[in-house]
Tab-separated table of C-alpha atoms and ligand atoms in Angstrom:
chain	number	residue	atom	x	y	z
A	6	MET	CA	27.091	2.609	0.860
A	7	ALA	CA	28.184	-1.036	-0.398
A	8	THR	CA	25.731	-1.776	-3.142
A	9	GLU	CA	22.811	0.456	-4.411
A	10	LEU	CA	19.665	-1.612	-5.555
A	11	VAL	CA	19.877	-0.763	-9.236
A	12	ASP	CA	18.137	-2.646	-11.821
A	13	ARG	CA	19.012	-3.240	-15.557
A	14	PHE	CA	17.093	-0.005	-16.560
A	15	GLY	CA	19.178	2.095	-14.060
A	16	ARG	CA	16.113	2.685	-11.462
A	17	VAL	CA	17.559	2.828	-7.999
A	18	HIS	CA	15.467	1.379	-5.214
A	19	THR	CA	15.052	3.158	-1.836
A	20	ASP	CA	11.801	2.393	-0.964
A	21	LEU	CA	10.997	-1.205	1.203
A	22	ARG	CA	7.471	-2.166	1.857
A	23	ILE	CA	7.304	-4.618	4.477
A	24	SER	CA	4.133	-6.989	4.897
A	25	VAL	CA	4.127	-7.852	8.549
A	26	THR	CA	1.320	-10.457	8.032
A	27	ASP	CA	-0.794	-12.045	5.529
A	28	ARG	CA	-3.886	-11.915	7.892
A	29	CYS	CA	-6.657	-9.392	7.854
A	30	ASN	CA	-9.749	-8.448	9.822
A	31	PHE	CA	-11.471	-7.346	6.527
A	32	ARG	CA	-12.285	-9.277	3.500
A	33	CYS	CA	-12.436	-6.381	0.729
A	34	GLN	CA	-13.935	-7.759	-2.342
A	35	TYR	CA	-10.964	-6.408	-4.748
A	36	CYS	CA	-8.252	-7.759	-2.461
A	37	MET	CA	-9.212	-11.174	-0.793
A	38	PRO	CA	-11.977	-14.109	-1.186
A	39	MET	CA	-14.679	-14.252	1.387
A	40	GLU	CA	-13.654	-17.565	2.410
A	41	GLY	CA	-10.892	-19.933	1.775
A	42	MET	CA	-7.696	-18.139	2.436
A	43	GLU	CA	-5.070	-20.125	3.976
A	44	TRP	CA	-2.938	-18.183	6.387
A	45	LEU	CA	0.841	-18.584	7.040
A	46	ASP	CA	1.550	-20.643	9.986
A	47	ARG	CA	3.100	-18.589	12.803
A	48	SER	CA	6.455	-20.171	12.166
A	49	ASP	CA	6.298	-19.008	8.479
A	50	LEU	CA	6.182	-15.490	9.491
A	51	LEU	CA	9.269	-13.614	9.500
A	52	THR	CA	9.994	-12.710	13.178
A	53	PHE	CA	10.528	-8.977	14.134
A	54	GLU	CA	14.220	-9.755	14.848
A	55	GLU	CA	14.464	-11.270	11.097
A	56	ILE	CA	12.424	-8.182	9.687
A	57	THR	CA	14.581	-5.693	11.363
A	58	ARG	CA	17.866	-7.543	10.309
A	59	VAL	CA	16.631	-7.428	6.737
A	60	ALA	CA	15.728	-3.680	6.888
A	61	ARG	CA	18.797	-2.628	8.682
A	62	VAL	CA	20.955	-4.213	5.868
A	63	LEU	CA	18.939	-2.464	3.341
A	64	VAL	CA	19.212	0.568	4.843
A	65	GLU	CA	22.720	0.618	6.028
A	66	GLN	CA	24.275	-1.078	2.776
A	67	CYS	CA	21.893	-0.355	-0.025
A	68	GLY	CA	20.826	3.099	0.690
A	69	VAL	CA	17.070	2.319	1.425
A	70	SER	CA	15.676	5.412	2.805
A	71	SER	CA	11.883	4.890	3.405
A	72	ILE	CA	9.897	1.899	4.876
A	73	ARG	CA	6.329	1.260	4.898
A	74	LEU	CA	4.451	-1.333	6.748
A	75	THR	CA	1.590	-3.162	5.269
A	76	GLY	CA	0.198	-6.580	5.120
A	77	GLY	CA	-2.442	-8.172	4.888
A	78	GLU	CA	-3.449	-5.831	7.676
A	79	PRO	CA	-0.561	-4.614	9.742
A	80	THR	CA	-2.274	-3.694	12.878
A	81	VAL	CA	-3.610	-7.426	13.457
A	82	ARG	CA	-0.085	-8.581	14.085
A	83	ALA	CA	0.529	-8.639	17.721
A	84	ARG	CA	2.956	-6.308	19.190
A	85	LEU	CA	3.474	-4.211	16.335
A	86	PRO	CA	4.367	-1.021	18.328
A	87	VAL	CA	7.607	-3.168	19.299
A	88	LEU	CA	8.435	-3.768	15.567
A	89	VAL	CA	8.016	-0.262	14.857
A	90	ALA	CA	10.421	0.971	17.665
A	91	GLN	CA	13.012	-1.458	16.168
A	92	LEU	CA	12.607	-0.091	12.715
A	93	SER	CA	12.549	3.537	14.068
A	94	GLU	CA	15.939	3.198	15.321
A	95	LEU	CA	17.160	2.880	11.714
A	96	GLY	CA	16.279	6.665	11.250
A	97	VAL	CA	14.606	6.489	7.822
A	98	ASP	CA	11.095	7.787	7.036
A	99	LEU	CA	8.656	5.303	8.372
A	100	SER	CA	4.909	4.842	7.626
A	101	MET	CA	2.167	2.454	7.434
A	102	THR	CA	-0.850	1.430	5.302
A	103	THR	CA	-3.795	0.399	7.451
A	104	ASN	CA	-7.515	-0.197	6.897
A	105	ALA	CA	-7.868	1.684	10.432
A	106	ALA	CA	-10.438	-0.555	11.890
A	107	THR	CA	-8.653	-0.758	15.115
A	108	LEU	CA	-6.150	2.199	14.734
A	109	ALA	CA	-8.171	4.154	17.342
A	110	GLN	CA	-6.808	1.697	20.072
A	111	ILE	CA	-3.132	1.896	19.231
A	112	ALA	CA	-2.639	5.000	17.396
A	113	ASP	CA	-0.776	6.517	20.473
A	114	ASP	CA	1.353	3.366	21.051
A	115	LEU	CA	2.441	3.533	17.262
A	116	TRP	CA	3.401	7.203	17.527
A	117	THR	CA	5.178	6.777	20.567
A	118	ALA	CA	7.066	3.889	19.023
A	119	GLY	CA	8.339	6.015	16.125
A	120	LEU	CA	5.747	5.786	13.383
A	121	GLU	CA	5.620	9.100	11.441
A	122	ARG	CA	3.172	8.964	8.689
A	123	ILE	CA	-0.056	6.826	7.962
A	124	ASN	CA	-2.229	6.025	4.916
A	125	ILE	CA	-5.776	4.641	5.697
A	126	SER	CA	-7.501	2.755	3.142
A	127	LEU	CA	-11.305	3.536	2.828
A	128	ASP	CA	-13.184	2.812	-0.358
A	129	THR	CA	-16.718	4.312	0.594
A	130	LEU	CA	-18.349	6.526	2.946
A	131	GLN	CA	-21.629	4.921	3.015
A	132	ALA	CA	-22.247	2.199	5.654
A	133	ASP	CA	-24.167	-0.309	3.551
A	134	ARG	CA	-21.741	-0.053	0.907
A	135	PHE	CA	-18.845	-0.447	3.329
A	136	TYR	CA	-20.134	-3.614	4.434
A	137	GLU	CA	-20.490	-4.867	0.945
A	138	LEU	CA	-17.120	-4.112	-0.049
A	139	THR	CA	-15.266	-5.206	2.900
A	140	ARG	CA	-17.754	-7.773	4.442
A	141	ARG	CA	-17.359	-5.991	7.879
A	142	ASP	CA	-19.536	-3.473	9.614
A	143	SER	CA	-16.558	-1.169	10.666
A	144	LEU	CA	-17.226	2.070	8.802
A	145	ALA	CA	-17.648	4.099	12.067
A	146	ALA	CA	-14.470	2.352	13.532
A	147	VAL	CA	-12.432	3.616	10.418
A	148	LEU	CA	-13.582	6.963	10.733
A	149	GLU	CA	-12.702	6.997	14.252
A	150	GLY	CA	-9.240	5.579	13.310
A	151	ILE	CA	-8.871	8.672	10.827
A	152	ASP	CA	-9.802	11.021	13.714
A	153	ALA	CA	-7.400	9.156	16.163
A	154	ALA	CA	-4.748	9.367	13.387
A	155	ILE	CA	-5.269	13.312	13.100
A	156	ARG	CA	-5.185	13.766	16.864
A	157	VAL	CA	-2.259	11.943	17.599
A	158	GLY	CA	-0.274	13.888	14.997
A	159	PHE	CA	0.682	11.809	12.198
A	160	GLU	CA	1.779	14.038	9.263
A	161	PRO	CA	0.405	13.640	6.646
A	162	VAL	CA	-2.597	11.351	7.205
A	163	LYS	CA	-3.722	10.109	3.932
A	164	VAL	CA	-6.971	8.325	2.931
A	165	ASN	CA	-6.652	6.144	-0.140
A	166	ALA	CA	-9.808	5.152	-1.968
A	167	VAL	CA	-9.741	2.438	-4.940
A	168	LEU	CA	-12.700	3.445	-7.339
A	169	MET	CA	-14.517	0.775	-9.055
A	170	ARG	CA	-17.187	1.528	-11.696
A	171	GLY	CA	-20.601	1.085	-10.495
A	172	ILE	CA	-19.629	0.500	-7.036
A	173	ASN	CA	-18.153	3.613	-5.505
A	174	ASP	CA	-17.256	5.848	-8.452
A	175	ASP	CA	-20.054	8.274	-7.596
A	176	GLU	CA	-18.313	9.116	-4.327
A	177	VAL	CA	-15.550	11.269	-5.629
A	178	VAL	CA	-16.867	14.646	-4.262
A	179	ASP	CA	-18.001	13.273	-1.168
A	180	PHE	CA	-14.364	11.914	-0.680
A	181	LEU	CA	-12.952	15.334	-1.506
A	182	ASP	CA	-15.375	17.117	1.079
A	183	LEU	CA	-14.151	14.536	3.781
A	184	GLY	CA	-10.441	15.555	2.918
A	185	ARG	CA	-11.151	19.091	2.972
A	186	SER	CA	-13.280	19.186	6.107
A	187	LYS	CA	-10.556	16.869	8.069
A	188	GLY	CA	-7.706	18.232	6.678
A	189	VAL	CA	-6.465	14.988	5.216
A	190	ILE	CA	-4.644	13.982	1.822
A	191	VAL	CA	-7.418	12.111	-0.275
A	192	ARG	CA	-5.967	10.009	-2.967
A	193	PHE	CA	-7.779	7.986	-5.551
A	194	ILE	CA	-6.243	4.624	-6.805
A	195	GLU	CA	-7.079	2.679	-9.922
A	196	PHE	CA	-8.356	-0.638	-9.564
A	197	MET	CA	-5.553	-3.332	-10.319
A	198	PRO	CA	-6.017	-6.730	-11.584
A	199	LEU	CA	-4.780	-8.286	-8.115
A	200	ASP	CA	-8.047	-9.017	-6.743
A	201	ALA	CA	-8.448	-12.705	-5.528
A	202	GLN	CA	-11.660	-13.425	-7.174
A	203	GLY	CA	-10.352	-12.596	-10.592
A	204	GLU	CA	-13.230	-9.993	-11.245
A	205	TRP	CA	-10.987	-7.197	-12.664
A	206	SER	CA	-11.856	-5.913	-15.808
A	207	ALA	CA	-10.394	-2.861	-17.899
A	208	ASP	CA	-13.944	-1.475	-17.862
A	209	ARG	CA	-14.494	-1.493	-14.046
A	210	VAL	CA	-11.181	0.792	-13.740
A	211	VAL	CA	-12.166	4.514	-13.161
A	212	SER	CA	-9.474	6.264	-14.822
A	213	TYR	CA	-7.418	9.296	-14.056
A	214	ASN	CA	-9.229	11.449	-16.521
A	215	GLU	CA	-12.696	10.559	-15.287
A	216	ILE	CA	-11.679	11.127	-11.729
A	217	LEU	CA	-10.170	14.720	-12.731
A	218	THR	CA	-13.220	15.736	-14.652
A	219	ARG	CA	-15.485	14.990	-11.725
A	220	ALA	CA	-13.418	16.655	-9.221
A	221	ALA	CA	-13.310	19.603	-11.371
A	222	GLU	CA	-16.955	20.019	-11.642
A	223	TYR	CA	-17.007	20.841	-8.064
A	224	PHE	CA	-13.668	22.480	-7.079
A	225	ASP	CA	-10.736	24.800	-8.326
A	226	PHE	CA	-7.353	23.289	-8.150
A	227	ASP	CA	-4.130	23.392	-9.686
A	228	PRO	CA	-1.515	20.433	-10.345
A	229	VAL	CA	1.638	20.396	-8.551
A	230	GLU	CA	4.923	19.098	-9.110
A	231	ARG	CA	4.993	15.224	-8.599
A	232	GLY	CA	8.329	14.792	-7.302
A	233	SER	CA	9.185	10.863	-6.534
A	234	SER	CA	5.517	10.362	-5.405
A	235	PRO	CA	3.414	7.858	-7.742
A	236	ALA	CA	0.385	10.151	-7.152
A	237	GLU	CA	-0.496	13.138	-9.506
A	238	ARG	CA	-1.231	15.910	-7.106
A	239	PHE	CA	-3.541	18.735	-7.056
A	240	VAL	CA	-3.838	21.658	-4.604
A	241	TYR	CA	-7.079	23.796	-4.101
A	242	ARG	CA	-7.106	27.352	-4.912
A	243	ASP	CA	-8.853	28.318	-1.769
A	244	GLY	CA	-5.778	26.830	0.177
A	245	ARG	CA	-7.648	24.153	1.828
A	246	GLY	CA	-5.184	21.092	1.011
A	247	GLU	CA	-4.523	18.755	-2.012
A	248	PHE	CA	-5.745	15.413	-3.320
A	249	GLY	CA	-3.964	13.090	-5.552
A	250	ILE	CA	-4.763	10.322	-8.212
A	251	ILE	CA	-2.566	7.142	-8.446
A	252	ALA	CA	-3.215	6.083	-11.895
A	253	SER	CA	-1.504	2.612	-11.636
A	254	VAL	CA	-3.334	1.536	-14.571
A	255	SER	CA	-4.111	4.016	-16.974
A	256	GLU	CA	-0.691	5.940	-16.616
A	257	PRO	CA	1.720	3.631	-14.838
A	258	PHE	CA	4.480	5.107	-13.202
A	259	CYS	CA	6.785	1.887	-13.701
A	260	ASP	CA	9.478	4.063	-15.373
A	261	SER	CA	10.203	5.604	-11.847
A	262	CYS	CA	9.181	2.934	-9.720
A	263	ASP	CA	11.844	2.635	-6.473
A	264	ARG	CA	10.039	-0.123	-4.493
A	265	ILE	CA	10.939	-3.533	-3.397
A	266	ARG	CA	8.553	-5.654	-1.228
A	267	LEU	CA	9.261	-7.882	1.609
A	268	THR	CA	6.362	-10.385	2.308
A	269	ALA	CA	5.298	-11.746	5.631
A	270	ASP	CA	7.033	-15.088	4.578
A	271	GLY	CA	10.252	-13.383	3.602
A	272	GLN	CA	10.110	-13.274	-0.256
A	273	VAL	CA	11.562	-10.240	-1.794
A	274	ARG	CA	9.605	-9.230	-4.786
A	275	ASN	CA	10.760	-6.807	-7.199
A	276	CYS	CA	7.284	-5.723	-8.383
A	277	LEU	CA	3.513	-6.145	-7.308
A	278	PHE	CA	2.917	-7.904	-10.544
A	279	ALA	CA	6.327	-9.896	-10.203
A	280	LEU	CA	5.864	-13.772	-11.114
A	281	ASP	CA	8.890	-14.483	-9.269
A	282	HIS	CA	10.759	-13.778	-5.894
A	283	VAL	CA	13.661	-14.483	-3.855
A	284	ASP	CA	13.462	-16.352	-0.691
A	285	VAL	CA	15.376	-14.160	1.922
A	286	ARG	CA	13.703	-16.353	4.938
A	287	ARG	CA	16.028	-19.143	3.724
A	288	VAL	CA	19.046	-16.817	3.669
A	289	LEU	CA	18.172	-15.752	7.100
A	290	ARG	CA	17.381	-19.233	8.449
A	291	GLY	CA	20.179	-20.805	6.709
A	292	GLY	CA	22.625	-18.906	8.363
A	293	GLY	CA	23.519	-16.469	5.779
A	294	SER	CA	25.402	-13.457	6.370
A	295	ASP	CA	24.599	-9.751	5.758
A	296	ASP	CA	26.309	-9.942	2.695
A	297	ASP	CA	24.436	-12.999	1.395
A	298	LEU	CA	21.302	-11.101	2.184
A	299	VAL	CA	22.554	-7.995	-0.134
A	300	THR	CA	23.550	-10.299	-2.888
A	301	ALA	CA	20.144	-12.134	-2.952
A	302	ILE	CA	18.187	-9.000	-2.835
A	303	ALA	CA	20.266	-7.172	-5.214
A	304	GLY	CA	20.091	-9.800	-7.705
A	305	GLU	CA	16.391	-9.781	-7.482
A	306	VAL	CA	16.251	-6.115	-8.205
A	307	ASP	CA	18.648	-6.386	-11.109
A	308	ARG	CA	15.959	-8.821	-12.563
A	309	LYS	CA	13.263	-6.524	-12.419
A	310	TRP	CA	11.227	-5.632	-15.835
A	311	ALA	CA	10.371	-2.575	-17.436
A	312	GLY	CA	6.736	-2.493	-16.436
A	313	HIS	CA	3.710	-4.277	-15.448
A	314	ALA	CA	2.135	-4.513	-19.015
A	315	ILE	CA	-1.474	-4.649	-17.883
A	316	GLY	CA	-3.872	-4.505	-20.834
A	317	GLN	CA	-1.103	-6.100	-23.130
A	318	VAL	CA	-1.562	-9.655	-24.441
A	319	HIS	CA	1.534	-11.056	-22.478
A	320	PHE	CA	0.144	-9.669	-19.011
A	321	LEU	CA	0.121	-12.634	-16.561
A	322	ARG	CA	-1.577	-12.233	-13.111
A	323	PRO	CA	0.412	-13.224	-10.132
A	324	SER	CA	-0.711	-16.265	-8.234
A	325	LYS	CA	-0.915	-14.085	-4.855
A	326	SER	CA	-3.465	-11.394	-4.106
A	327	MET	CA	-2.843	-7.968	-3.035
A	328	SER	CA	-3.167	-9.045	0.633
A	329	GLN	CA	-0.483	-11.093	0.271
A	330	LEU	CA	1.692	-8.744	-1.601
A	331	GLY	CA	1.175	-5.567	0.601
A	332	GLY	CA	-0.124	-3.121	-1.944
B	11	SAM	N1	-4.975	-3.949	4.933
B	11	SAM	C1	-4.161	-2.612	4.572
B	11	SAM	C2	-5.209	-1.682	3.862
B	11	SAM	O1	-5.975	-2.118	3.397
B	11	SAM	O2	-4.630	-0.448	3.913
B	11	SAM	C3	-2.802	-2.858	3.923
B	11	SAM	C4	-2.826	-3.963	2.997
B	11	SAM	S1	-3.622	-3.539	1.346
B	11	SAM	C5	-3.408	-4.886	0.445
B	11	SAM	C6	-2.773	-2.168	0.597
B	11	SAM	C7	-3.754	-1.278	-0.438
B	11	SAM	O3	-3.636	-2.007	-1.398
B	11	SAM	C8	-4.991	-0.846	0.156
B	11	SAM	O4	-5.186	0.774	-0.072
B	11	SAM	C9	-5.933	-1.351	-0.716
B	11	SAM	O5	-6.943	-0.396	-1.048
B	11	SAM	C10	-5.145	-1.643	-1.950
B	11	SAM	N2	-5.703	-2.566	-2.727
B	11	SAM	C11	-5.971	-3.834	-2.739
B	11	SAM	N3	-6.565	-4.425	-3.731
B	11	SAM	C12	-6.405	-3.670	-4.532
B	11	SAM	C13	-6.626	-3.866	-5.968
B	11	SAM	N4	-7.027	-4.839	-6.538
B	11	SAM	N5	-6.545	-2.762	-6.720
B	11	SAM	C14	-5.889	-1.605	-6.187
B	11	SAM	N6	-5.718	-1.547	-4.894
B	11	SAM	C15	-5.804	-2.411	-4.250
B	12	SF4	FE1	-7.583	-6.440	4.261
B	12	SF4	FE2	-6.390	-4.475	3.127
B	12	SF4	FE3	-7.003	-6.288	1.584
B	12	SF4	FE4	-8.950	-4.974	2.527
B	12	SF4	S1	-7.202	-4.278	1.370
B	12	SF4	S2	-8.843	-7.239	2.643
B	12	SF4	S3	-8.151	-4.324	4.365
B	12	SF4	S4	-5.546	-6.341	3.264
């Protein structure tokens, strides 16, 4: 390998998140404004060939070993299975994060193209709440999407729920029941200050400890070795699977962060909360070589800061919302 992506704190970056579009068929309250999002022009989006070239260079020259497709909503990008097939030729762990609203229709094609693992975002199991949260009436479609993911054979299927106080924090046990009955891994994610409306406040975050206390009232489980996963993991003592908590706010995992992000318009960002980026599209479209790509991206990784500083006085929100950054 020519160049490991190491930052000045010694963290090695091997996990690439690729946003394939900034568009979405939902308008989740905590992620996007209801109206007024300005979508990228088609010509601004990286083409599949450009995305695959960046990914190939990072895999072959920089040791990237895992790629996750995200967005916006990745499934709204036309011909997504074509991109999956191109990326699967790189031979690294390939996964996707999706709202699953249309997953039932394309799960087979994605599987055939080489997608291995899938994370489905779902924040409530109540239809009226689902509509309030996403501004779409799609709970049934998402549940069908989960079933399709299981049927097709993605392994594992994870369901990620962002908990927000006063909105869906009473559904911890319902989600755990869903996970146990369907054989999927439920993970609770703390609400982060990347909502487009700027409505985040610390008291709306449902913390790791609260989630764990609630779960322990109903189920017996033991913690398991976390490994490189950002989720604290817990296995049920009765053998019916596991669940996790991603405590990005109350117990950040920045010290072991190994992620870099490529946005739909070709920016490489070294952190969800980064205020800056390097414009890789300019390198691609300006005739840059593979080495030029590596130099640009390695430089951006090198500049990475120690951690996100949520809750500290010097914390600054990035100007982009989660839907533009990829989660
Ligand atoms: N549209 C896809 C989906 O919803 O899974 C992929 C993109 S979405 C931005 C990726 C993840 O970010 C989702 O799991 C979503 O719940 C999460 N997310 C969005 N806004 C968030 C916020 N303010 N705090 C925590 N997680 C958030
Ligand atoms: Fe769309 Fe995902 Fe953001 Fe919801 S969380 S608005 S599904 S990008």
